[in-house]
Amino acid sequence: MQRIYMDANATTPLLPEVFEAMRPFYIESFGNASSIHQQGQQARAAVDHARESIAHLLRCRASEIVFTSGGTEGDNLALFGILNAENSAAEEPAHLITTQVEHHAVLHAAEALAARGLDVTFLPCTSAGLIEPEALRAALKPNTKLVSIMLANNETGTIQPIAELAAIAHAGGALFHTDAVQAAGKLALDLSPKGALKDVDLLTLSGHKMYAPQGIGVLFVRRSVRLAPIFHGGTHERQRRAGTENVPGIVALGKAAELAERWLIAGAQPLGLASGSANPAELRKLRDHLEQGILSTVEESGVNGAGTDRVANTTNLYFDHIEAEALVIALDLKGLAVSGGSACQSGATEPSHVLTSMGLSDNRARASVRLSLSRLTTAEEVDYALALIPAAVARLRTLSPTYKKAEALTVA
């Protein structure tokens, strides 16, 4: 059976050239990057090179790159690292502003901070999933120390107006963090002093969302920012994140950053990639073809977040009268891997907090499926998906009492 993968927002495949870059650091060059002997210095040089590659992708200083184990740690380090430092020096509890549509790595961290007595505001979003700048401006307080708003939503792909939101936070005297896990490698990110993201103080990315392995990530920390570590041990990462470096993972992420820059800026395909999208515009065309093909053949369906700027690979569609979980299983049995939402919510009985925050009913939220393409997705695979999805939805609707009732009313 042909198998097609359209769940890249959960994790991306490891590119062959990324694997080849990291492989020697498991076998031949296995030294600890903190050791002063030759093997250790080989590892240190590889870590430094990767740090430079990632800094170049983000248009920041290499010294501002902190390696982590992934997005969750990066988000937690940003929130706890800033607010622990700020709260210890404040006369009143520090105030954090975030949103109702964040990834759980931010939401649950914010809830934990609130349980410790910090003041936390969760901003609502519009029906399109956007955070309105005026809502942020109105929420700012004299004790607001940090604003954390994700750049691209992991479920809908909606891109927030981060440059404007960060400028508002700065005008109110607060630092600004963005979870860019679903944006890195898909959008050009310029953190330089004159770049579009010049007011972003902290930014999180994760390797396995950009064709590197799971278990490696980065927190960008602007050099003027005071960050309290949440791990205690050695002096690694300029005393911001203790722990022996994951050298193979770091090397892999550095290589993935180099390939992402080529794909984003030059429009060139990564070496060894014989098919797939050569640049973001091509990937967007594939996504749009998939969306339009589904909407034109499946009645009572639609795109969640339609009409907003979204990352090129992501679509989130609802199919009334079905359960998303049943559709995910039915498509998997036919060889197509998709998702009912965030991978971190797999198996959850509650509807997506992102979709319900956008105003969707529980039933429609539970009837929504995310399809997220990768740079390796081909036009042939999209066409195959277009043959599978309408048929699977039609079969499931024959079992749906709400669909049968709607049909009966139409006939009557």
GROMACS .gro file of C-alpha atoms in nm:
model
  412
    1MET     CA    1   0.000   0.000   0.000
    2GLN     CA    2   0.120   0.349  -0.085
    3ARG     CA    3   0.174   0.556   0.228
    4ILE     CA    4   0.153   0.935   0.223
    5TYR     CA    5   0.254   1.159   0.513
    6MET     CA    6   0.064   1.484   0.566
    7ASP     CA    7   0.135   1.549   0.934
    8ALA     CA    8   0.452   1.758   0.910
    9ASN     CA    9   0.337   1.995   1.186
   10ALA     CA   10   0.361   1.700   1.425
   11THR     CA   11   0.710   1.611   1.305
   12THR     CA   12   0.901   1.632   0.979
   13PRO     CA   13   1.105   1.355   0.816
   14LEU     CA   14   1.479   1.368   0.868
   15LEU     CA   15   1.644   1.486   0.547
   16PRO     CA   16   1.919   1.251   0.422
   17GLU     CA   17   2.184   1.523   0.424
   18VAL     CA   18   2.092   1.614   0.782
   19PHE     CA   19   2.138   1.252   0.886
   20GLU     CA   20   2.474   1.233   0.707
   21ALA     CA   21   2.592   1.547   0.886
   22MET     CA   22   2.507   1.410   1.232
   23ARG     CA   23   2.607   1.044   1.181
   24PRO     CA   24   2.983   1.084   1.246
   25PHE     CA   25   2.913   1.239   1.587
   26TYR     CA   26   2.759   0.914   1.709
   27ILE     CA   27   3.052   0.696   1.603
   28GLU     CA   28   3.380   0.866   1.515
   29SER     CA   29   3.362   1.216   1.670
   30PHE     CA   30   3.187   1.131   1.994
   31GLY     CA   31   3.373   1.367   2.227
   32ASN     CA   32   3.220   1.586   2.496
   33ALA     CA   33   3.222   1.945   2.370
   34SER     CA   34   3.340   2.065   2.713
   35SER     CA   35   3.657   1.849   2.707
   36ILE     CA   36   3.989   2.008   2.614
   37HIS     CA   37   4.139   1.706   2.435
   38GLN     CA   38   4.124   1.668   2.057
   39GLN     CA   39   3.800   1.471   2.046
   40GLY     CA   40   3.633   1.727   2.270
   41GLN     CA   41   3.756   2.018   2.062
   42GLN     CA   42   3.628   1.852   1.744
   43ALA     CA   43   3.286   1.835   1.905
   44ARG     CA   44   3.316   2.198   2.023
   45ALA     CA   45   3.405   2.314   1.671
   46ALA     CA   46   3.101   2.132   1.532
   47VAL     CA   47   2.872   2.290   1.792
   48ASP     CA   48   3.015   2.635   1.718
   49HIS     CA   49   2.964   2.586   1.343
   50ALA     CA   50   2.602   2.479   1.396
   51ARG     CA   51   2.542   2.778   1.624
   52GLU     CA   52   2.670   3.009   1.350
   53SER     CA   53   2.444   2.843   1.091
   54ILE     CA   54   2.133   2.884   1.306
   55ALA     CA   55   2.227   3.243   1.392
   56HIS     CA   56   2.262   3.316   1.020
   57LEU     CA   57   1.915   3.175   0.952
   58LEU     CA   58   1.768   3.395   1.228
   59ARG     CA   59   1.986   3.698   1.152
   60CYS     CA   60   2.112   3.720   1.509
   61ARG     CA   61   2.439   3.680   1.698
   62ALA     CA   62   2.570   3.329   1.760
   63SER     CA   63   2.605   3.417   2.129
   64GLU     CA   64   2.226   3.467   2.142
   65ILE     CA   65   2.156   3.102   2.053
   66VAL     CA   66   2.081   2.868   2.346
   67PHE     CA   67   2.049   2.499   2.263
   68THR     CA   68   1.762   2.313   2.430
   69SER     CA   69   1.593   1.975   2.400
   70GLY     CA   70   1.310   2.119   2.187
   71GLY     CA   71   1.014   2.353   2.178
   72THR     CA   72   0.865   2.265   2.516
   73GLU     CA   73   1.187   2.327   2.703
   74GLY     CA   74   1.249   2.646   2.507
   75ASP     CA   75   0.905   2.785   2.590
   76ASN     CA   76   0.941   2.691   2.957
   77LEU     CA   77   1.289   2.841   2.977
   78ALA     CA   78   1.160   3.164   2.824
   79LEU     CA   79   0.864   3.201   3.060
   80PHE     CA   80   1.017   3.073   3.382
   81GLY     CA   81   1.360   3.216   3.305
   82ILE     CA   82   1.228   3.569   3.255
   83LEU     CA   83   0.956   3.571   3.517
   84ASN     CA   84   1.163   3.405   3.789
   85ALA     CA   85   1.429   3.671   3.735
   86GLU     CA   86   1.180   3.959   3.717
   87ASN     CA   87   0.958   3.839   4.001
   88SER     CA   88   1.244   3.805   4.246
   89ALA     CA   89   1.325   4.175   4.205
   90ALA     CA   90   0.966   4.304   4.204
   91GLU     CA   91   0.757   4.438   4.490
   92GLU     CA   92   0.436   4.301   4.337
   93PRO     CA   93   0.381   3.980   4.137
   94ALA     CA   94   0.499   4.002   3.779
   95HIS     CA   95   0.233   4.008   3.507
   96LEU     CA   96   0.245   3.773   3.206
   97ILE     CA   97   0.028   3.816   2.896
   98THR     CA   98  -0.025   3.524   2.661
   99THR     CA   99  -0.316   3.398   2.450
  100GLN     CA  100  -0.586   3.135   2.452
  101VAL     CA  101  -0.452   2.977   2.131
  102GLU     CA  102  -0.095   2.899   2.236
  103HIS     CA  103   0.062   2.555   2.230
  104HIS     CA  104   0.026   2.374   2.561
  105ALA     CA  105   0.399   2.423   2.624
  106VAL     CA  106   0.315   2.791   2.684
  107LEU     CA  107  -0.039   2.752   2.818
  108HIS     CA  108   0.052   2.499   3.086
  109ALA     CA  109   0.367   2.691   3.179
  110ALA     CA  110   0.154   3.005   3.221
  111GLU     CA  111  -0.096   2.813   3.434
  112ALA     CA  112   0.189   2.686   3.654
  113LEU     CA  113   0.315   3.042   3.697
  114ALA     CA  114  -0.035   3.156   3.791
  115ALA     CA  115  -0.049   2.880   4.052
  116ARG     CA  116   0.269   3.029   4.201
  117GLY     CA  117   0.094   3.362   4.244
  118LEU     CA  118   0.197   3.545   3.928
  119ASP     CA  119  -0.059   3.758   3.745
  120VAL     CA  120  -0.148   3.599   3.408
  121THR     CA  121  -0.377   3.727   3.131
  122PHE     CA  122  -0.493   3.500   2.847
  123LEU     CA  123  -0.595   3.711   2.546
  124PRO     CA  124  -0.885   3.593   2.328
  125CYS     CA  125  -0.857   3.573   1.951
  126THR     CA  126  -1.082   3.670   1.660
  127SER     CA  127  -1.289   3.417   1.466
  128ALA     CA  128  -0.992   3.390   1.228
  129GLY     CA  129  -0.755   3.307   1.513
  130LEU     CA  130  -0.577   3.642   1.522
  131ILE     CA  131  -0.473   3.840   1.829
  132GLU     CA  132  -0.578   4.201   1.789
  133PRO     CA  133  -0.307   4.457   1.871
  134GLU     CA  134  -0.555   4.673   2.060
  135ALA     CA  135  -0.642   4.379   2.285
  136LEU     CA  136  -0.277   4.348   2.381
  137ARG     CA  137  -0.241   4.720   2.436
  138ALA     CA  138  -0.546   4.721   2.664
  139ALA     CA  139  -0.413   4.426   2.867
  140LEU     CA  140  -0.077   4.583   2.951
  141LYS     CA  141  -0.020   4.683   3.312
  142PRO     CA  142   0.264   4.865   3.490
  143ASN     CA  143   0.385   4.526   3.621
  144THR     CA  144   0.368   4.345   3.285
  145LYS     CA  145   0.710   4.186   3.245
  146LEU     CA  146   0.659   3.945   2.956
  147VAL     CA  147   0.427   3.892   2.659
  148SER     CA  148   0.431   3.550   2.490
  149ILE     CA  149   0.244   3.510   2.160
  150MET     CA  150   0.315   3.236   1.907
  151LEU     CA  151   0.420   3.333   1.556
  152ALA     CA  152   0.237   3.062   1.356
  153ASN     CA  153  -0.035   2.845   1.505
  154ASN     CA  154   0.040   2.473   1.507
  155GLU     CA  155  -0.320   2.375   1.428
  156THR     CA  156  -0.440   2.634   1.176
  157GLY     CA  157  -0.113   2.783   1.050
  158THR     CA  158  -0.241   3.136   1.122
  159ILE     CA  159   0.043   3.390   1.131
  160GLN     CA  160   0.017   3.656   1.401
  161PRO     CA  161   0.126   4.020   1.344
  162ILE     CA  162   0.427   3.958   1.566
  163ALA     CA  163   0.626   4.267   1.469
  164GLU     CA  164   0.338   4.496   1.570
  165LEU     CA  165   0.257   4.299   1.885
  166ALA     CA  166   0.620   4.299   1.996
  167ALA     CA  167   0.646   4.675   1.942
  168ILE     CA  168   0.336   4.727   2.159
  169ALA     CA  169   0.486   4.512   2.434
  170HIS     CA  170   0.809   4.711   2.426
  171ALA     CA  171   0.619   5.039   2.437
  172GLY     CA  172   0.454   4.910   2.754
  173GLY     CA  173   0.788   4.819   2.910
  174ALA     CA  174   0.754   4.441   2.867
  175LEU     CA  175   0.978   4.183   2.704
  176PHE     CA  176   0.838   3.978   2.415
  177HIS     CA  177   0.866   3.603   2.350
  178THR     CA  178   0.733   3.417   2.049
  179ASP     CA  179   0.697   3.044   1.999
  180ALA     CA  180   0.818   3.013   1.639
  181VAL     CA  181   0.826   2.633   1.632
  182GLN     CA  182   0.583   2.620   1.337
  183ALA     CA  183   0.737   2.922   1.163
  184ALA     CA  184   1.111   2.846   1.163
  185GLY     CA  185   1.214   2.701   0.830
  186LYS     CA  186   0.884   2.811   0.673
  187LEU     CA  187   0.911   3.189   0.707
  188ALA     CA  188   1.209   3.424   0.685
  189LEU     CA  189   1.284   3.535   1.043
  190ASP     CA  190   1.496   3.848   1.084
  191LEU     CA  191   1.595   3.918   1.446
  192SER     CA  192   1.866   4.168   1.359
  193PRO     CA  193   1.855   4.515   1.521
  194LYS     CA  194   1.692   4.657   1.207
  195GLY     CA  195   1.496   4.346   1.109
  196ALA     CA  196   1.121   4.286   1.111
  197LEU     CA  197   1.150   4.102   1.443
  198LYS     CA  198   1.381   4.353   1.610
  199ASP     CA  199   1.145   4.385   1.909
  200VAL     CA  200   1.134   4.009   1.975
  201ASP     CA  201   1.349   3.935   2.281
  202LEU     CA  202   1.311   3.556   2.294
  203LEU     CA  203   1.217   3.307   2.023
  204THR     CA  204   1.171   2.929   2.037
  205LEU     CA  205   1.227   2.678   1.760
  206SER     CA  206   1.238   2.298   1.745
  207GLY     CA  207   1.453   2.079   1.523
  208HIS     CA  208   1.200   1.811   1.442
  209LYS     CA  209   0.964   2.064   1.286
  210MET     CA  210   1.233   2.163   1.034
  211TYR     CA  211   1.375   1.828   0.914
  212ALA     CA  212   1.621   1.771   1.199
  213PRO     CA  213   1.575   1.496   1.461
  214GLN     CA  214   1.354   1.504   1.767
  215GLY     CA  215   1.518   1.612   2.092
  216ILE     CA  216   1.695   1.931   1.984
  217GLY     CA  217   1.584   2.292   1.978
  218VAL     CA  218   1.688   2.653   2.028
  219LEU     CA  219   1.587   2.946   2.241
  220PHE     CA  220   1.705   3.278   2.100
  221VAL     CA  221   1.780   3.518   2.386
  222ARG     CA  222   1.867   3.873   2.289
  223ARG     CA  223   2.194   3.968   2.458
  224SER     CA  224   2.037   4.246   2.666
  225VAL     CA  225   1.792   4.004   2.831
  226ARG     CA  226   1.849   3.866   3.181
  227LEU     CA  227   1.745   3.499   3.193
  228ALA     CA  228   1.744   3.279   3.504
  229PRO     CA  229   1.826   2.913   3.426
  230ILE     CA  230   1.571   2.644   3.508
  231PHE     CA  231   1.837   2.368   3.506
  232HIS     CA  232   2.127   2.384   3.750
  233GLY     CA  233   2.460   2.217   3.690
  234GLY     CA  234   2.748   2.314   3.464
  235THR     CA  235   2.816   2.644   3.293
  236HIS     CA  236   2.700   2.531   2.948
  237GLU     CA  237   2.533   2.773   2.707
  238ARG     CA  238   2.679   3.077   2.884
  239GLN     CA  239   2.524   2.959   3.211
  240ARG     CA  240   2.173   2.971   3.064
  241ARG     CA  241   2.112   2.598   3.015
  242ALA     CA  242   2.315   2.343   3.212
  243GLY     CA  243   2.376   1.999   3.065
  244THR     CA  244   2.615   1.825   2.826
  245GLU     CA  245   2.545   1.934   2.471
  246ASN     CA  246   2.359   1.698   2.237
  247VAL     CA  247   2.632   1.725   1.974
  248PRO     CA  248   2.473   1.505   1.702
  249GLY     CA  249   2.140   1.684   1.741
  250ILE     CA  250   2.304   2.026   1.736
  251VAL     CA  251   2.501   1.941   1.423
  252ALA     CA  252   2.182   1.814   1.260
  253LEU     CA  253   1.991   2.131   1.346
  254GLY     CA  254   2.274   2.342   1.209
  255LYS     CA  255   2.259   2.153   0.880
  256ALA     CA  256   1.880   2.180   0.872
  257ALA     CA  257   1.913   2.556   0.921
  258GLU     CA  258   2.150   2.580   0.624
  259LEU     CA  259   1.906   2.385   0.405
  260ALA     CA  260   1.611   2.591   0.526
  261GLU     CA  261   1.787   2.913   0.432
  262ARG     CA  262   1.855   2.782   0.083
  263TRP     CA  263   1.490   2.680   0.046
  264LEU     CA  264   1.354   3.010   0.181
  265ILE     CA  265   1.586   3.258   0.016
  266ALA     CA  266   1.740   3.101  -0.291
  267GLY     CA  267   1.444   2.880  -0.374
  268ALA     CA  268   1.679   2.589  -0.432
  269GLN     CA  269   1.589   2.232  -0.344
  270PRO     CA  270   1.795   2.069  -0.068
  271LEU     CA  271   2.062   1.837  -0.198
  272GLY     CA  272   1.929   1.489  -0.259
  273LEU     CA  273   1.565   1.601  -0.278
  274ALA     CA  274   1.451   1.475  -0.616
  275SER     CA  275   1.089   1.584  -0.578
  276GLY     CA  276   0.876   1.806  -0.363
  277SER     CA  277   0.856   2.185  -0.335
  278ALA     CA  278   1.155   2.395  -0.438
  279ASN     CA  279   1.038   2.700  -0.239
  280PRO     CA  280   0.752   2.826  -0.018
  281ALA     CA  281   0.548   2.948  -0.317
  282GLU     CA  282   0.543   2.600  -0.469
  283LEU     CA  283   0.445   2.446  -0.136
  284ARG     CA  284   0.163   2.699  -0.099
  285LYS     CA  285   0.032   2.606  -0.446
  286LEU     CA  286   0.020   2.241  -0.342
  287ARG     CA  287  -0.163   2.328  -0.019
  288ASP     CA  288  -0.411   2.550  -0.202
  289HIS     CA  289  -0.475   2.281  -0.465
  290LEU     CA  290  -0.546   2.034  -0.186
  291GLU     CA  291  -0.783   2.276  -0.010
  292GLN     CA  292  -0.970   2.376  -0.322
  293GLY     CA  293  -1.003   2.017  -0.438
  294ILE     CA  294  -1.157   1.914  -0.107
  295LEU     CA  295  -1.391   2.213  -0.080
  296SER     CA  296  -1.516   2.164  -0.435
  297THR     CA  297  -1.602   1.797  -0.383
  298VAL     CA  298  -1.712   1.775  -0.018
  299GLU     CA  299  -2.025   1.962   0.087
  300GLU     CA  300  -2.054   2.115   0.434
  301SER     CA  301  -1.680   2.156   0.467
  302GLY     CA  302  -1.461   2.460   0.514
  303VAL     CA  303  -1.122   2.597   0.617
  304ASN     CA  304  -1.067   2.707   0.976
  305GLY     CA  305  -0.877   3.035   0.963
  306ALA     CA  306  -0.958   3.102   0.598
  307GLY     CA  307  -0.883   3.453   0.481
  308THR     CA  308  -0.585   3.502   0.711
  309ASP     CA  309  -0.217   3.479   0.633
  310ARG     CA  310  -0.108   3.120   0.705
  311VAL     CA  311   0.216   2.926   0.674
  312ALA     CA  312   0.236   2.767   0.330
  313ASN     CA  313   0.207   2.404   0.434
  314THR     CA  314  -0.092   2.401   0.670
  315THR     CA  315  -0.467   2.365   0.628
  316ASN     CA  316  -0.726   2.289   0.894
  317LEU     CA  317  -1.062   2.175   0.754
  318TYR     CA  318  -1.394   2.089   0.911
  319PHE     CA  319  -1.628   1.821   0.778
  320ASP     CA  320  -1.968   1.854   0.941
  321HIS     CA  321  -2.147   1.539   1.063
  322ILE     CA  322  -1.831   1.335   1.124
  323GLU     CA  323  -1.578   1.284   1.404
  324ALA     CA  324  -1.223   1.385   1.313
  325GLU     CA  325  -1.078   1.087   1.499
  326ALA     CA  326  -1.281   0.847   1.285
  327LEU     CA  327  -1.165   1.022   0.967
  328VAL     CA  328  -0.799   1.013   1.079
  329ILE     CA  329  -0.827   0.637   1.139
  330ALA     CA  330  -1.012   0.574   0.812
  331LEU     CA  331  -0.750   0.765   0.611
  332ASP     CA  332  -0.465   0.593   0.792
  333LEU     CA  333  -0.609   0.255   0.693
  334LYS     CA  334  -0.592   0.378   0.332
  335GLY     CA  335  -0.232   0.494   0.370
  336LEU     CA  336  -0.275   0.868   0.438
  337ALA     CA  337  -0.142   1.012   0.766
  338VAL     CA  338  -0.319   1.329   0.886
  339SER     CA  339  -0.403   1.470   1.228
  340GLY     CA  340  -0.704   1.574   1.431
  341GLY     CA  341  -0.507   1.870   1.567
  342SER     CA  342  -0.196   1.915   1.780
  343ALA     CA  343   0.012   1.599   1.818
  344CYS     CA  344   0.029   1.675   2.190
  345GLN     CA  345  -0.349   1.632   2.209
  346SER     CA  346  -0.363   1.293   2.036
  347GLY     CA  347  -0.627   1.081   2.205
  348ALA     CA  348  -0.778   1.378   2.391
  349THR     CA  349  -1.155   1.377   2.433
  350GLU     CA  350  -1.185   1.754   2.460
  351PRO     CA  351  -1.222   1.958   2.140
  352SER     CA  352  -0.929   2.172   2.029
  353HIS     CA  353  -0.882   2.475   2.253
  354VAL     CA  354  -0.756   2.666   1.949
  355LEU     CA  355  -1.070   2.604   1.743
  356THR     CA  356  -1.315   2.666   2.026
  357SER     CA  357  -1.132   2.990   2.109
  358MET     CA  358  -1.198   3.090   1.747
  359GLY     CA  359  -1.568   3.043   1.813
  360LEU     CA  360  -1.625   2.700   1.660
  361SER     CA  361  -1.884   2.482   1.829
  362ASP     CA  362  -1.759   2.172   2.006
  363ASN     CA  363  -1.912   1.957   1.732
  364ARG     CA  364  -1.740   2.147   1.451
  365ALA     CA  365  -1.410   2.153   1.639
  366ARG     CA  366  -1.434   1.775   1.680
  367ALA     CA  367  -1.506   1.747   1.307
  368SER     CA  368  -1.186   1.931   1.209
  369VAL     CA  369  -0.874   1.773   1.062
  370ARG     CA  370  -0.530   1.922   1.009
  371LEU     CA  371  -0.331   1.842   0.696
  372SER     CA  372   0.027   1.971   0.703
  373LEU     CA  373   0.251   1.913   0.403
  374SER     CA  374   0.629   1.884   0.407
  375ARG     CA  375   0.887   2.009   0.160
  376LEU     CA  376   0.897   1.652   0.027
  377THR     CA  377   0.522   1.632  -0.051
  378THR     CA  378   0.460   1.584  -0.422
  379ALA     CA  379   0.174   1.684  -0.654
  380GLU     CA  380   0.102   1.314  -0.707
  381GLU     CA  381   0.060   1.264  -0.334
  382VAL     CA  382  -0.181   1.558  -0.314
  383ASP     CA  383  -0.387   1.410  -0.598
  384TYR     CA  384  -0.393   1.074  -0.419
  385ALA     CA  385  -0.516   1.247  -0.103
  386LEU     CA  386  -0.787   1.420  -0.306
  387ALA     CA  387  -0.908   1.080  -0.419
  388LEU     CA  388  -0.914   0.941  -0.065
  389ILE     CA  389  -1.057   1.218   0.151
  390PRO     CA  390  -1.396   1.284  -0.017
  391ALA     CA  391  -1.466   0.911  -0.034
  392ALA     CA  392  -1.375   0.860   0.333
  393VAL     CA  393  -1.592   1.153   0.442
  394ALA     CA  394  -1.886   1.020   0.238
  395ARG     CA  395  -1.858   0.675   0.396
  396LEU     CA  396  -1.842   0.814   0.748
  397ARG     CA  397  -2.141   1.039   0.686
  398THR     CA  398  -2.356   0.739   0.593
  399LEU     CA  399  -2.307   0.632   0.956
  400SER     CA  400  -2.382   0.975   1.103
  401PRO     CA  401  -2.729   1.027   1.254
  402THR     CA  402  -2.695   1.407   1.220
  403TYR     CA  403  -2.618   1.375   0.849
  404LYS     CA  404  -2.911   1.138   0.792
  405LYS     CA  405  -3.137   1.381   0.974
  406ALA     CA  406  -3.012   1.670   0.760
  407GLU     CA  407  -3.073   1.464   0.444
  408ALA     CA  408  -3.425   1.379   0.556
  409LEU     CA  409  -3.504   1.744   0.620
  410THR     CA  410  -3.371   1.838   0.277
  411VAL     CA  411  -3.587   1.576   0.107
  412ALA     CA  412  -3.894   1.681   0.307
   0.00000   0.00000   0.00000
